[in-house]
Every structure is written in C-alpha cells, then in structure tokens.
PDB file of C-alpha atoms in Angstrom:
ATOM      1  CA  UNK A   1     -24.110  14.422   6.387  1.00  0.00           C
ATOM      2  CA  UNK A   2     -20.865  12.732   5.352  1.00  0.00           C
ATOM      3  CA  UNK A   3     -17.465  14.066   5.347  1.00  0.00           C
ATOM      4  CA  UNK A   4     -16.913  11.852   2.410  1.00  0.00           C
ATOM      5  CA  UNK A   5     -19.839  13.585   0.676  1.00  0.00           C
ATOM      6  CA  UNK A   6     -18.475  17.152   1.043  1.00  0.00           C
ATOM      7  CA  UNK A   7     -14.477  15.696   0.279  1.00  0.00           C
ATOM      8  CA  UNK A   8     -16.836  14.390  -3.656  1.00  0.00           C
ATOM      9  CA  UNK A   9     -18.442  18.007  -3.677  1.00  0.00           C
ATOM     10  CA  UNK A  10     -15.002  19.560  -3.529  1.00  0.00           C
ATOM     11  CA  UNK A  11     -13.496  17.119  -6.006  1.00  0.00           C
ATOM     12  CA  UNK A  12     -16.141  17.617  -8.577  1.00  0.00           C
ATOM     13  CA  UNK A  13     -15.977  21.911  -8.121  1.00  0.00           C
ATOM     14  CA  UNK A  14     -12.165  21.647  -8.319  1.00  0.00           C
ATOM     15  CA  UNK A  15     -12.087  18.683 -11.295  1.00  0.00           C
ATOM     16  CA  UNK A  16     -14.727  19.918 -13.083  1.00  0.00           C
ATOM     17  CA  UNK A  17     -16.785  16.837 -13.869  1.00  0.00           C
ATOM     18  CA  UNK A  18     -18.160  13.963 -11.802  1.00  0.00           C
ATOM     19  CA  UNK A  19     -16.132  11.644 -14.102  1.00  0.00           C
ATOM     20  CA  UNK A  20     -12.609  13.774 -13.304  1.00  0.00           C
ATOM     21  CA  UNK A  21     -13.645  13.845  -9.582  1.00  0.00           C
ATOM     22  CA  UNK A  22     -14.269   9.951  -9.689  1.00  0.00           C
ATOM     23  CA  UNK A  23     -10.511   9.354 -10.891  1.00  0.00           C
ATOM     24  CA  UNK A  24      -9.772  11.762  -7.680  1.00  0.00           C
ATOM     25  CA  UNK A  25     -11.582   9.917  -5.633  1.00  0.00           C
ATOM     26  CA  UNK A  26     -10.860   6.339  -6.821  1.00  0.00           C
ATOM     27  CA  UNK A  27     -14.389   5.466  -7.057  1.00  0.00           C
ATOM     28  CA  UNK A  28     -16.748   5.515 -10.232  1.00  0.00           C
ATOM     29  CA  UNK A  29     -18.270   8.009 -11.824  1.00  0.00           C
ATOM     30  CA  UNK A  30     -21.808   6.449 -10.814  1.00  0.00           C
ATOM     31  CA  UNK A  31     -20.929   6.699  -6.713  1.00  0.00           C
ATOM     32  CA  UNK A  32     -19.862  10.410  -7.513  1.00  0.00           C
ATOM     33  CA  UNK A  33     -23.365  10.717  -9.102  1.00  0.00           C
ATOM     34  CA  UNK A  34     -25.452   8.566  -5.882  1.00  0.00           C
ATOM     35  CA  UNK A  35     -23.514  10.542  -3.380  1.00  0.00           C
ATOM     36  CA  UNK A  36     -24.062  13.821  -4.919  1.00  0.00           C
ATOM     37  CA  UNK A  37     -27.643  12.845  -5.742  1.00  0.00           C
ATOM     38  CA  UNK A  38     -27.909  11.919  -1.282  1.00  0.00           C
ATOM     39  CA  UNK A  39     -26.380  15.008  -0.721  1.00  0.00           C
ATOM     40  CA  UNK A  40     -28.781  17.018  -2.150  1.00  0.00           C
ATOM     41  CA  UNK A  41     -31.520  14.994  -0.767  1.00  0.00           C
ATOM     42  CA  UNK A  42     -29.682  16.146   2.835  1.00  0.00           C
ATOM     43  CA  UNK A  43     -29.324  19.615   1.871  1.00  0.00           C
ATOM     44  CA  UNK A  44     -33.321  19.343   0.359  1.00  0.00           C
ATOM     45  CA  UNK A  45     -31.695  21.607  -2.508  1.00  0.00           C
ATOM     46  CA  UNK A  46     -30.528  21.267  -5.796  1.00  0.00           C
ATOM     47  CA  UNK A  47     -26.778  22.047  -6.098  1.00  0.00           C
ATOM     48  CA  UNK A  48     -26.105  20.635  -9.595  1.00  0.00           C
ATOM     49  CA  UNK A  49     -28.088  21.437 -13.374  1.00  0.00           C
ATOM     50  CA  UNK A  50     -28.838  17.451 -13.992  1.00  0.00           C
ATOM     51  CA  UNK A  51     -29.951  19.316 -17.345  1.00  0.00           C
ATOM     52  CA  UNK A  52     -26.892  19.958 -18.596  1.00  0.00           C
ATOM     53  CA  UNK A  53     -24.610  16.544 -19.729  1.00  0.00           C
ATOM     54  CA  UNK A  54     -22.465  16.139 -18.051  1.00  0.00           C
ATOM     55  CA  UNK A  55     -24.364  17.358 -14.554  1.00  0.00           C
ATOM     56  CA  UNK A  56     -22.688  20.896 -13.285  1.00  0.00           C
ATOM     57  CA  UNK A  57     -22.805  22.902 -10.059  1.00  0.00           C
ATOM     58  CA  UNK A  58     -25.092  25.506  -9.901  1.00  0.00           C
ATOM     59  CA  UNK A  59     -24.781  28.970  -8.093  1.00  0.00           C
ATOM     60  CA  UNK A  60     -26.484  26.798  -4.742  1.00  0.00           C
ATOM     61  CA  UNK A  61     -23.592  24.432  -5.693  1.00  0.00           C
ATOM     62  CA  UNK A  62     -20.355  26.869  -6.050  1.00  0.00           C
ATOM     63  CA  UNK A  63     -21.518  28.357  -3.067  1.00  0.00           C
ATOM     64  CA  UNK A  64     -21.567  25.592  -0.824  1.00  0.00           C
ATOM     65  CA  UNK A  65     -17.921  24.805  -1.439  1.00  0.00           C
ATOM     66  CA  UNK A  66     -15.844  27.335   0.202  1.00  0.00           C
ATOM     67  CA  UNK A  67     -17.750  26.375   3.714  1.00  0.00           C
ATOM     68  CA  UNK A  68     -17.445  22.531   2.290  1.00  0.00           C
ATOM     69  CA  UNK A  69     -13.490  22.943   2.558  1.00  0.00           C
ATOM     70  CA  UNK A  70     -13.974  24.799   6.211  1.00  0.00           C
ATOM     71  CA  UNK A  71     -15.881  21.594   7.841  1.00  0.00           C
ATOM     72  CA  UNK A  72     -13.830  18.728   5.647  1.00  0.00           C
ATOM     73  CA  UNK A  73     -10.274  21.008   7.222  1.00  0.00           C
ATOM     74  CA  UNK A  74     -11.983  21.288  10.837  1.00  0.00           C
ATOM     75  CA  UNK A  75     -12.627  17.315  10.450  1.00  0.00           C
ATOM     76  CA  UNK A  76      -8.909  16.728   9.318  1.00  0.00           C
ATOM     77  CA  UNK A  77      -7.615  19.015  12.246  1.00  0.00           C
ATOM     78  CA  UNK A  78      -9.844  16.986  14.735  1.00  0.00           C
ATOM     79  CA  UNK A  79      -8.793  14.067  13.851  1.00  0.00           C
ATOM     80  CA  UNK A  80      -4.838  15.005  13.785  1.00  0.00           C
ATOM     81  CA  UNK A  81      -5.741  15.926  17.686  1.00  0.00           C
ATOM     82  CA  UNK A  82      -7.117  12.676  18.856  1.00  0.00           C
ATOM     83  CA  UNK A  83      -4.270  11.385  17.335  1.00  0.00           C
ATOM     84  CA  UNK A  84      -1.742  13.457  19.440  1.00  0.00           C
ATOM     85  CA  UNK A  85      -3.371  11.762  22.306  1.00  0.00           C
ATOM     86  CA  UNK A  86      -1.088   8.818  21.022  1.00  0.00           C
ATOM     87  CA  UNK A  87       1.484  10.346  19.207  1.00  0.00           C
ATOM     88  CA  UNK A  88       3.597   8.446  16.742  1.00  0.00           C
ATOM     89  CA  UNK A  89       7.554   8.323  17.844  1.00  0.00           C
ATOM     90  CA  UNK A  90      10.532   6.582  15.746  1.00  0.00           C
ATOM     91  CA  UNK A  91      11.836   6.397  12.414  1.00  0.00           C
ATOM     92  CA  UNK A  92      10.581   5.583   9.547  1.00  0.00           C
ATOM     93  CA  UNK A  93      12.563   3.968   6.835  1.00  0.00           C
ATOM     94  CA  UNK A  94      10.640   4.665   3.516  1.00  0.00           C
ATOM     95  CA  UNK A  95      11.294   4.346  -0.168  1.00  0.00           C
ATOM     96  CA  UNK A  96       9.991   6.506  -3.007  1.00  0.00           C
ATOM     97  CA  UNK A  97       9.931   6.595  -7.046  1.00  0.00           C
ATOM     98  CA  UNK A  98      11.297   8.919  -8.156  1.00  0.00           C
ATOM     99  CA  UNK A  99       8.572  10.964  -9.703  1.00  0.00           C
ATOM    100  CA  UNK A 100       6.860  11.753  -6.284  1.00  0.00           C
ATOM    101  CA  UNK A 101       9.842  13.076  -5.129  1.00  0.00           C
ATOM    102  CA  UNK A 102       9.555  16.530  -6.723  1.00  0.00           C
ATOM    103  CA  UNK A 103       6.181  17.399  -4.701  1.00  0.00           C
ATOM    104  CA  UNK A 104       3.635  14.731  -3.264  1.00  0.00           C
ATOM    105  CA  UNK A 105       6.678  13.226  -1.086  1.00  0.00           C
ATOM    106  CA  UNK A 106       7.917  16.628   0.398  1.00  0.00           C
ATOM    107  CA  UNK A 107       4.640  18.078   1.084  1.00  0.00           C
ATOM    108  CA  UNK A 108       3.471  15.268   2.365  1.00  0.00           C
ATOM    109  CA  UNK A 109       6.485  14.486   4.511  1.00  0.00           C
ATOM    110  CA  UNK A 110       6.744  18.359   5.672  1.00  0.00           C
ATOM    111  CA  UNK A 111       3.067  17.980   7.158  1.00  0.00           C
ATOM    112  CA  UNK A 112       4.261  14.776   8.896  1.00  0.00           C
ATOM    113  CA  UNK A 113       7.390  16.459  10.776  1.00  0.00           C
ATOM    114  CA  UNK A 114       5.104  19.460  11.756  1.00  0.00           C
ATOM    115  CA  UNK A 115       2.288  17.041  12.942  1.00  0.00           C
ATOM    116  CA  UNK A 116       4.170  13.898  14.898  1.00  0.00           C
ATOM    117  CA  UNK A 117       7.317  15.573  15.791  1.00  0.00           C
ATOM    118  CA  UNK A 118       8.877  12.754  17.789  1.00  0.00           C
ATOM    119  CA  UNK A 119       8.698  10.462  14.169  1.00  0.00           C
ATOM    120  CA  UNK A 120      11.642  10.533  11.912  1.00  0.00           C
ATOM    121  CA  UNK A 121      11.867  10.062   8.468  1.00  0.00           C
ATOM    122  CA  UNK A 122      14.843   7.941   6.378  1.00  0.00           C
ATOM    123  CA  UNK A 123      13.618   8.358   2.427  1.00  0.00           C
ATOM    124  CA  UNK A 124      15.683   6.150  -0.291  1.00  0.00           C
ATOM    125  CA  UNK A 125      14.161   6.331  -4.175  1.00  0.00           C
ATOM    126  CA  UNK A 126      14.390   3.198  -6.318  1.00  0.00           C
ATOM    127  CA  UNK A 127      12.111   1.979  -9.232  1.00  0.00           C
ATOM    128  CA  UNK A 128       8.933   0.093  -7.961  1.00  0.00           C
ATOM    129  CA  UNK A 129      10.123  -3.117  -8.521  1.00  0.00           C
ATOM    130  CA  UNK A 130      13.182  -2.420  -6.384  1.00  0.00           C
ATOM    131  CA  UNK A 131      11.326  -0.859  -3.531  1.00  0.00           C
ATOM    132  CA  UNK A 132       8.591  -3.807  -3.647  1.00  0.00           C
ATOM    133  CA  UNK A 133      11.527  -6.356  -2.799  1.00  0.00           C
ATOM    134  CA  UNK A 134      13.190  -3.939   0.174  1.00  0.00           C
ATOM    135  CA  UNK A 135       9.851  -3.900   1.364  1.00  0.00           C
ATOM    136  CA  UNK A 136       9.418  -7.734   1.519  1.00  0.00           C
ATOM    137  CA  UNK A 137      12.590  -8.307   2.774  1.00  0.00           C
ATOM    138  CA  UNK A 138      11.966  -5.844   5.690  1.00  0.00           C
ATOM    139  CA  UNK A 139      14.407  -3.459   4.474  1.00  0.00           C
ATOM    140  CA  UNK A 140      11.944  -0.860   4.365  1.00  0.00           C
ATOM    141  CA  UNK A 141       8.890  -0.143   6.613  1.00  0.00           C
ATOM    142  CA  UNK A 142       7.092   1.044   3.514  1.00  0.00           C
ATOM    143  CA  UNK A 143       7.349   2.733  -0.061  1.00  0.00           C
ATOM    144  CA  UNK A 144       5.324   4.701  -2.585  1.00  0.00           C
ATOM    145  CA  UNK A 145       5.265   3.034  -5.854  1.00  0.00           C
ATOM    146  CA  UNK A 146       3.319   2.248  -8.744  1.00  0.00           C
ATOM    147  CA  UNK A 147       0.386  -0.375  -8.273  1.00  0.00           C
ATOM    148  CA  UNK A 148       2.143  -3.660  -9.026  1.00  0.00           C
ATOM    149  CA  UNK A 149       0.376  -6.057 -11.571  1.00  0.00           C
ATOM    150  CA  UNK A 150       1.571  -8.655  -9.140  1.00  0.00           C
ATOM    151  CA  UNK A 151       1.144  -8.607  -4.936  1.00  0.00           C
ATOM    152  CA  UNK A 152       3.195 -10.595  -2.692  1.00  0.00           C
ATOM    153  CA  UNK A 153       0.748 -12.392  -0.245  1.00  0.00           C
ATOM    154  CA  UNK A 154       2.096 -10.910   2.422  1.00  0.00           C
ATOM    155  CA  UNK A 155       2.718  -7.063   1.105  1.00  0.00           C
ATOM    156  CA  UNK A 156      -1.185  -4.627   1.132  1.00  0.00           C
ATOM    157  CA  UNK A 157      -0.740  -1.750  -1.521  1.00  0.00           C
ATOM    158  CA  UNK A 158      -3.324   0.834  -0.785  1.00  0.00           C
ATOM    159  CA  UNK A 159      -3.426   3.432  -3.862  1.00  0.00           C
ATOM    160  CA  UNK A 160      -4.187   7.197  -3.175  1.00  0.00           C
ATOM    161  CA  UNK A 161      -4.087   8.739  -6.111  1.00  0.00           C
ATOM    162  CA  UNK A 162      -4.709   7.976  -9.867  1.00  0.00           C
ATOM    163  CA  UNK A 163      -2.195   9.919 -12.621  1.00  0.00           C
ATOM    164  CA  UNK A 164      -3.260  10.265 -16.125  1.00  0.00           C
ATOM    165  CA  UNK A 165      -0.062   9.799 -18.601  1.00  0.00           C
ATOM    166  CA  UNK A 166       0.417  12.989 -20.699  1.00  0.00           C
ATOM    167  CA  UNK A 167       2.598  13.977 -23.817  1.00  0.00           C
ATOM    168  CA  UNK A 168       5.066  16.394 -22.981  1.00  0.00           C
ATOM    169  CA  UNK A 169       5.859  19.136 -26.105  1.00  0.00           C
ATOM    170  CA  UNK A 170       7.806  22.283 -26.646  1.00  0.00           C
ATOM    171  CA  UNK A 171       5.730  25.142 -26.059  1.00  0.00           C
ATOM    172  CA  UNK A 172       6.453  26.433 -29.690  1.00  0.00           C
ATOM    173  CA  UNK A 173       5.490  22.736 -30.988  1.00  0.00           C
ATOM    174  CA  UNK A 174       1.883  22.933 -32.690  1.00  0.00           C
ATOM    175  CA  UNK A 175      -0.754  20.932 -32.627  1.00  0.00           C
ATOM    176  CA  UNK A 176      -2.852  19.077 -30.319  1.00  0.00           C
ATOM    177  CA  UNK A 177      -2.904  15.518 -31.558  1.00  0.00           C
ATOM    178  CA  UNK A 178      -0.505  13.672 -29.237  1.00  0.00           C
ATOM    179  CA  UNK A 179      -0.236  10.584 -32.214  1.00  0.00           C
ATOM    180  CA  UNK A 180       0.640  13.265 -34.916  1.00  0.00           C
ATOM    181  CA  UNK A 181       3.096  14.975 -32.879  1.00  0.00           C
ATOM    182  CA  UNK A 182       4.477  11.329 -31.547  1.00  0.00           C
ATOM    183  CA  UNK A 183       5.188  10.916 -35.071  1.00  0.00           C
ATOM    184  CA  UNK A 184       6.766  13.810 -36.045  1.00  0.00           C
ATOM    185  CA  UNK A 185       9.218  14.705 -33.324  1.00  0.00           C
ATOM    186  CA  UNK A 186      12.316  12.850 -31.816  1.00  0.00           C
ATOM    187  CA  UNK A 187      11.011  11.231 -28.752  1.00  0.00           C
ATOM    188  CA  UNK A 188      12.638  10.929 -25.215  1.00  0.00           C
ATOM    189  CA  UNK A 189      11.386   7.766 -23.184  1.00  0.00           C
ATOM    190  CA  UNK A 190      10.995   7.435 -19.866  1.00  0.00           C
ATOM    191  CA  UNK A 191      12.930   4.417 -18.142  1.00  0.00           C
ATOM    192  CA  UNK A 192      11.542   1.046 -19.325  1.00  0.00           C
ATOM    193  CA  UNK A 193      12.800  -0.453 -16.286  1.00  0.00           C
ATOM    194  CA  UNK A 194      10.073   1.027 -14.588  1.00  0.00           C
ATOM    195  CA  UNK A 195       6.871  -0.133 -14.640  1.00  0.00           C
ATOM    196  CA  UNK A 196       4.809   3.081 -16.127  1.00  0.00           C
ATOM    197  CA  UNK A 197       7.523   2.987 -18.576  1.00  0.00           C
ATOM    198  CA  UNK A 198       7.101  -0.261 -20.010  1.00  0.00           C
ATOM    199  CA  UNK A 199       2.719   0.938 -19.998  1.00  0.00           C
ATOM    200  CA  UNK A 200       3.849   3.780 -21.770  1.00  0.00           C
ATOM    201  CA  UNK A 201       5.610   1.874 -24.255  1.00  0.00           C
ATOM    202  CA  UNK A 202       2.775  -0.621 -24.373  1.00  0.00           C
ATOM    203  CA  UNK A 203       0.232   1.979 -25.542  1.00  0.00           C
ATOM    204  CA  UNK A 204       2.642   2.809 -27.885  1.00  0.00           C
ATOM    205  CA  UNK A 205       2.826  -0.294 -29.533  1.00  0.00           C
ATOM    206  CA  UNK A 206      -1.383  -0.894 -29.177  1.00  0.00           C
ATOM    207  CA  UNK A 207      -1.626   2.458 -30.631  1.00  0.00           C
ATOM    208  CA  UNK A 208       0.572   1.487 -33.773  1.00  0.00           C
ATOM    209  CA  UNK A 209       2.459   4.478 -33.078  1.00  0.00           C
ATOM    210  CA  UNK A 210       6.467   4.097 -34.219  1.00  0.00           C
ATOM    211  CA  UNK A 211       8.506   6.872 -32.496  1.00  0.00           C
ATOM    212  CA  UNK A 212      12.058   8.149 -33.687  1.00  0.00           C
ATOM    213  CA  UNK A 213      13.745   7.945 -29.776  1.00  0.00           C
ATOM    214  CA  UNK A 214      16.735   9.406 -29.300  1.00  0.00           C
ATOM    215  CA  UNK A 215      17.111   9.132 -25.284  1.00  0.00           C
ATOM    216  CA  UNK A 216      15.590   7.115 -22.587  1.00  0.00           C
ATOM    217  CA  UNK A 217      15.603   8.357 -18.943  1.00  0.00           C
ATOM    218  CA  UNK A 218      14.662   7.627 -15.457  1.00  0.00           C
ATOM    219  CA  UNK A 219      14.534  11.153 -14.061  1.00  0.00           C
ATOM    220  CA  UNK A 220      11.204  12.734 -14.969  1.00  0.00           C
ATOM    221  CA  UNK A 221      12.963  16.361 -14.068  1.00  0.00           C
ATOM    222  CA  UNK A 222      15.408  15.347 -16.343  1.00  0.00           C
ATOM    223  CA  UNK A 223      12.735  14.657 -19.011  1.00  0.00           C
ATOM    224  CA  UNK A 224      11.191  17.763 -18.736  1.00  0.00           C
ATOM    225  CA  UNK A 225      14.361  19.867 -18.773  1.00  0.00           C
ATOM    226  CA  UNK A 226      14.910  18.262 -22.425  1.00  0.00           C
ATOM    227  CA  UNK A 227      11.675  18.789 -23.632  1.00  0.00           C
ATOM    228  CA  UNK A 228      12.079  22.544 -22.063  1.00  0.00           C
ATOM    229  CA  UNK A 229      14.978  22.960 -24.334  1.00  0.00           C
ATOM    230  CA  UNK A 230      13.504  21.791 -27.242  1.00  0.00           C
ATOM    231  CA  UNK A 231      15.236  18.646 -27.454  1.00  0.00           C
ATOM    232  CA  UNK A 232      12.032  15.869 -28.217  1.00  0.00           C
ATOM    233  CA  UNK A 233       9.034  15.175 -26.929  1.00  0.00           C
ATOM    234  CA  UNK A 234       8.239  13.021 -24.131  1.00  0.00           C
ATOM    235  CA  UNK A 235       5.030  10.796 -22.246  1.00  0.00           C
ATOM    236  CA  UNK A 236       5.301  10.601 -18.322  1.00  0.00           C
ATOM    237  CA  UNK A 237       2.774  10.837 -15.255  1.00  0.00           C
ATOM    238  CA  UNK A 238       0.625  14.128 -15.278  1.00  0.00           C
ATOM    239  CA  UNK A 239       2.251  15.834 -12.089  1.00  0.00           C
ATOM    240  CA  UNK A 240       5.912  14.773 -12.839  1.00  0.00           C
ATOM    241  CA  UNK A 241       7.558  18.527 -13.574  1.00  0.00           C
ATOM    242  CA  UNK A 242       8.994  20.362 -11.211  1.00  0.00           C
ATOM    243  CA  UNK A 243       7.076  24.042 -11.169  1.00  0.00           C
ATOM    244  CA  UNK A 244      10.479  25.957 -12.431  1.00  0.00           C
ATOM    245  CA  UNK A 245      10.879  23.484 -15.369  1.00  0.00           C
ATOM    246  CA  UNK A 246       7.113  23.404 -16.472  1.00  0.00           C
ATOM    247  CA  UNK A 247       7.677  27.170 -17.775  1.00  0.00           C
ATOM    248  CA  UNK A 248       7.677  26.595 -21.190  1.00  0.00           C
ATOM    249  CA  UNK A 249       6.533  22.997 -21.643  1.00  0.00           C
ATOM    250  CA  UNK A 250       3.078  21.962 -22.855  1.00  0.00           C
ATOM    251  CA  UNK A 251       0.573  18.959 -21.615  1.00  0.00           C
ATOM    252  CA  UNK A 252      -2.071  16.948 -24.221  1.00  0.00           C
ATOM    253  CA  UNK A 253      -3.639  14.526 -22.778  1.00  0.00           C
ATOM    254  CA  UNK A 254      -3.091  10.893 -24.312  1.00  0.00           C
ATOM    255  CA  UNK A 255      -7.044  10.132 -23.680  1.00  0.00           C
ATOM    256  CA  UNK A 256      -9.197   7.518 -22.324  1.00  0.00           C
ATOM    257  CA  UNK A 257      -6.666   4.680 -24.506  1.00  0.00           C
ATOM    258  CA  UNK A 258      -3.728   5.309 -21.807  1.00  0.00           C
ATOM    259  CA  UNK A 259      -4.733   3.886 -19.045  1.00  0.00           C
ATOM    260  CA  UNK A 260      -3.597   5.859 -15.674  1.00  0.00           C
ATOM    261  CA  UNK A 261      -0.929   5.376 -13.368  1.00  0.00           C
ATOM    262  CA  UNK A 262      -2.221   4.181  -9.609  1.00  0.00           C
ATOM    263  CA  UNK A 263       0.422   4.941  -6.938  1.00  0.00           C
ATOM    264  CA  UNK A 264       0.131   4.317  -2.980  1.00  0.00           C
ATOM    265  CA  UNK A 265       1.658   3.102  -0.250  1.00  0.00           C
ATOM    266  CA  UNK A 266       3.093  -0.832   0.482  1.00  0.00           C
ATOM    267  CA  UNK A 267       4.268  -2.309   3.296  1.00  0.00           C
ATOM    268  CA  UNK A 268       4.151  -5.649   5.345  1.00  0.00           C
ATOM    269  CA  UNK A 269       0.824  -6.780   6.456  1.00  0.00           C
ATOM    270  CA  UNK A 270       2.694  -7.642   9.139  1.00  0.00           C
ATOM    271  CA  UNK A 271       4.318  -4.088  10.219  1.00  0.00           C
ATOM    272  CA  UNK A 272       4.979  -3.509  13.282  1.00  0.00           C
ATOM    273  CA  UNK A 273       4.944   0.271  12.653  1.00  0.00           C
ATOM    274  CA  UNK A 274       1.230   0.037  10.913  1.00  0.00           C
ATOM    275  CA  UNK A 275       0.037   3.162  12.891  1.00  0.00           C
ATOM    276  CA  UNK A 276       2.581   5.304  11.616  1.00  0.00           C
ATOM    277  CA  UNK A 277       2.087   3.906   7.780  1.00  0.00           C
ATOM    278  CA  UNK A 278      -1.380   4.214   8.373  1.00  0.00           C
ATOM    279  CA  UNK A 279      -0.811   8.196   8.953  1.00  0.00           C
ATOM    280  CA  UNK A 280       1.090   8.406   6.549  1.00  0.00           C
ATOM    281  CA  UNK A 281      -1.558   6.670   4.068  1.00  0.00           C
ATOM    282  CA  UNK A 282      -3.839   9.255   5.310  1.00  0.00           C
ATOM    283  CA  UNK A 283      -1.458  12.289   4.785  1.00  0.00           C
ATOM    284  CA  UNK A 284      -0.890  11.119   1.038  1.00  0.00           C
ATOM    285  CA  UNK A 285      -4.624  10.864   0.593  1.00  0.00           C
ATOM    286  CA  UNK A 286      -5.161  14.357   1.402  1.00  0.00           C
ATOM    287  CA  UNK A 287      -2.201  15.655  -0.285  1.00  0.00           C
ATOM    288  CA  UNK A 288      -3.215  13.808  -3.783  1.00  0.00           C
ATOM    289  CA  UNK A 289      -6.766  15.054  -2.857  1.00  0.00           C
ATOM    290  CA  UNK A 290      -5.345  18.955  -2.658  1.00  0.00           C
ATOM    291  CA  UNK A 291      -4.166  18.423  -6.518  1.00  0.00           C
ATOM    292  CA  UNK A 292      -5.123  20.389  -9.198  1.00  0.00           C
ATOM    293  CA  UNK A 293      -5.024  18.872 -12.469  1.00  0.00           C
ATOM    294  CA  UNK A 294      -1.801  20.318 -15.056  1.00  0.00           C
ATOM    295  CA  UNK A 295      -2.916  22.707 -17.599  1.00  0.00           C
ATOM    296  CA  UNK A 296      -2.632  21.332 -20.831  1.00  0.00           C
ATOM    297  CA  UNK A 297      -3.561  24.510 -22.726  1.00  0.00           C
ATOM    298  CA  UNK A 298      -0.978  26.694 -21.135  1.00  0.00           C
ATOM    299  CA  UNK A 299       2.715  27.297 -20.871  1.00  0.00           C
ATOM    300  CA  UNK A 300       2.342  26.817 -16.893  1.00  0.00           C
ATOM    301  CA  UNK A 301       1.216  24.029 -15.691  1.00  0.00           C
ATOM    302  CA  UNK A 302       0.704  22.830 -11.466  1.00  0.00           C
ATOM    303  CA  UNK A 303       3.148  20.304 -10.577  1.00  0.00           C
ATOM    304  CA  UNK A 304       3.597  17.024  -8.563  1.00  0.00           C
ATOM    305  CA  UNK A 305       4.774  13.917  -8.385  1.00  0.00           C
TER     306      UNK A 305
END
C-alpha cells in the first residue's frame, strides 16, 4: 500500500470530491479515480458509493481516514529522522510573493526552524517576476512565486499547490453571481504588475465583464481590509486573507472559466544548496496539502497564502 494512496484518500475526505482532491494533489481527476479504485482492490473493500456521481466515501471510507492521517504523519516523521542523520546547516536566502506571506510561508518556515535547527532563514517578498530574476542572477537561493508562463533554461519551478481565484464581497453584499456583482459594485484590483493580476484581468476581459475600479493594490491584506469595510469588491487567490480580516468578508467562486493560480518553489538547477530547497519543497507540499478550502458560504473563512 502506498503512502501516496492514503495522502489521495485524505485529500478526497477533506476536499470533498475526487475532482477537488485532484487540484490538491496536482494530478487529474482520473489518477484520483485509478488510485482510489487500487486502493480498494488492496484493502479488498469498498470505501467509496461508485453509485452516487460524483463517487463518495462510504462509512468503510470515513472510517479509514483518521488512521490514514496516523500512518501518512508516522511516514512524514520517519522520514524527517533519516534526514537528521544529515542535517541541513546554513542560511538560506529566499524570496516570497507576497500573498504566501500571511500563512503558507510562516508555517512552513516555523516547521523548518523546529526541524533543521542549524539552517537559517533570510526571507525578502517581491512580485514573481522580480524574484525570478534574483533567482537567476544568484541573488537568491530560491523563491515562491507564481508558475511563470516562461522558464529560464537554467531555473526548475516545481509547483505545490494549485489556488482557485475567488471574488471577494461585503458580507452584507447579496447575491451569488460573481459577474452580476462584478458589475454592480466599485471594484478594487489586485496589482497588474503581478502576474495573477494581469490573469485576473484577462478573465475579465474574456468574460466581457467591464468593472467600475476605483483602486488597484499589491497587498492582498490590504485588499481584504477594503472589502471588510465595505469599500468594493475584489478577485485574488483563494487563501490570501489573513484569519482576523476574513471576519466579515465573503468568497464565490469565479468557476471552472478562471483558471487557477500554480505557485512553488524556483531555484538554480545548478544550486549548490539543492538539499536544503529540496526540504523545503517538501515542507511546502505538506503544508499546501494540510489546507482546507475557504468557505464561500460563510462570514469566516480558513486562510493562507
């Protein structure tokens, strides 16, 4: 039985759907289905109702998943050890966008400190474009960025997690049509200097959709602070608001039409500090893996990046 296998299980109990738990995952929704489908055949139960459409767990299924999480954690923790054996050492000089710098980053770099305490960290955030060129000029080991259209030959991006785009609304705002409430409210852009920005604003235009804008920002706190106050509406990355701002905010998703927002980690194919990056790909994996999805229906919603 695969580790893999149980980390899908997991993804599809906490997602909801083998579809949601493929964008998790970064694979398709028809690997979710053969790996679930092998899993069963190991287990020689049934753990899903293949009657229902979409497939769901069934009580076999639920059940499984609490001891799921026990052996995929035990696995982690084993593997962190045999890596002690050769502990990490040095610093680290990393860049960050902004938006994973009110959750993934922190969490992510927390667990690092606790686990390799002889590496040090030195974090700087620019846009992606920025970071990609400090990166290829060696002035940074590494950054977390948005997938760029466009790869240096000599940079590797590896993505670990996949970030719907979601309208932003007052809590007291109604409706749930993101295009009818686009058009109807003063809108507050995010940065088109970055590169999810100028997507956002490319869906926009595909979509026909002519917004009234009254501010354009690069802080996605800042965003969500001014659609807290009632200010405009906004689109940015699913986990971009910080948990104390989300209080009072809404999430609709913009739908299958908006396509997602990759991030991961680049860096030199030529690193000389590839272990430690290659931890650190690892950490953000699991991190962006431990996600749950924002709420769209509520007033709270979970935060990240």
């Amino acid at each position: 039985m695969s580790i893999r296998r149980l980390r899908i299980l997991i993804a599809v109990a906490e997602r909801g759907s083998f579809a949601a738990a493929a964008d998790m995952m970064l694979i398709s929704p028809s690997a979710v289905s053969q790996q679930m489908a092998k899993l069963e055949e190991e287990l020689r139960t049934e753990i899903f109702d293949r009657r229902k459409r979409p497939p769901e767990l069934n009580r076999d299924g639920y059940a499984l998943v609490p001891k799921a999480k026990e052996i995929v954690a035990a696995y982690d923790a084993l593997i962190r050890l045999a890596q002690d054996q050769d502990a990490p050492s040095g610093e680290l000089v990393l860049g960050a966008i902004p938006t994973t710098l009110t959750e993934l980053v922190p969490r992510v770099l927390k667990r690092m400190r606790e686990a390799y305490p002889l590496l040090h960290f030195r974090v700087s955030p620019d846009l992606s474009a920025e970071l990609m060129n400090q990166v290829d000029r060696g002035a940074l080991d590494g950054a977390i960025i948005s997938e760029p259209v466009r790869l240096p030959a000599n940079l590797t991006f590896h993505a670990v997690a996949l970030e719907p785009l979601v309208l932003l609304l007052p809590k007291d705002v109604e409706g749930d049509d993101p295009e009818a409430v686009l058009a109807t409210h003063p809108f507050i852009r995010f940065t088109r200097r970055a590169w999810t920005g100028r997507d956002i604003d490319d869906w926009l235009q595909a979509r026909g959709i002519r917004v009234r804008e009254i501010m354009e920002l690069d802080r996605p706190e800042a965003i969500a602070m001014m659609v807290h106050h009632g200010l405009g509406v906004s689109i940015i990355p699913e986990h971009c608001v910080p948990e104390p701002i989300s209080v009072g905010i809404r999430r609709l998703p913009l739908g299958p039409t908006a396509r997602p927002r990759a991030i991961g980690l680049i860096c030199r194919r030529d690193s000389v500090k590839a272990r430690p990056l290659e931890l650190l790909t690892q950490e953000l994996e699991i991190a962006a893996r431990e996600r749950k999805p924002a709420d769209s229906s509520t007033e709270r919603a979970q935060t990240t990046v």
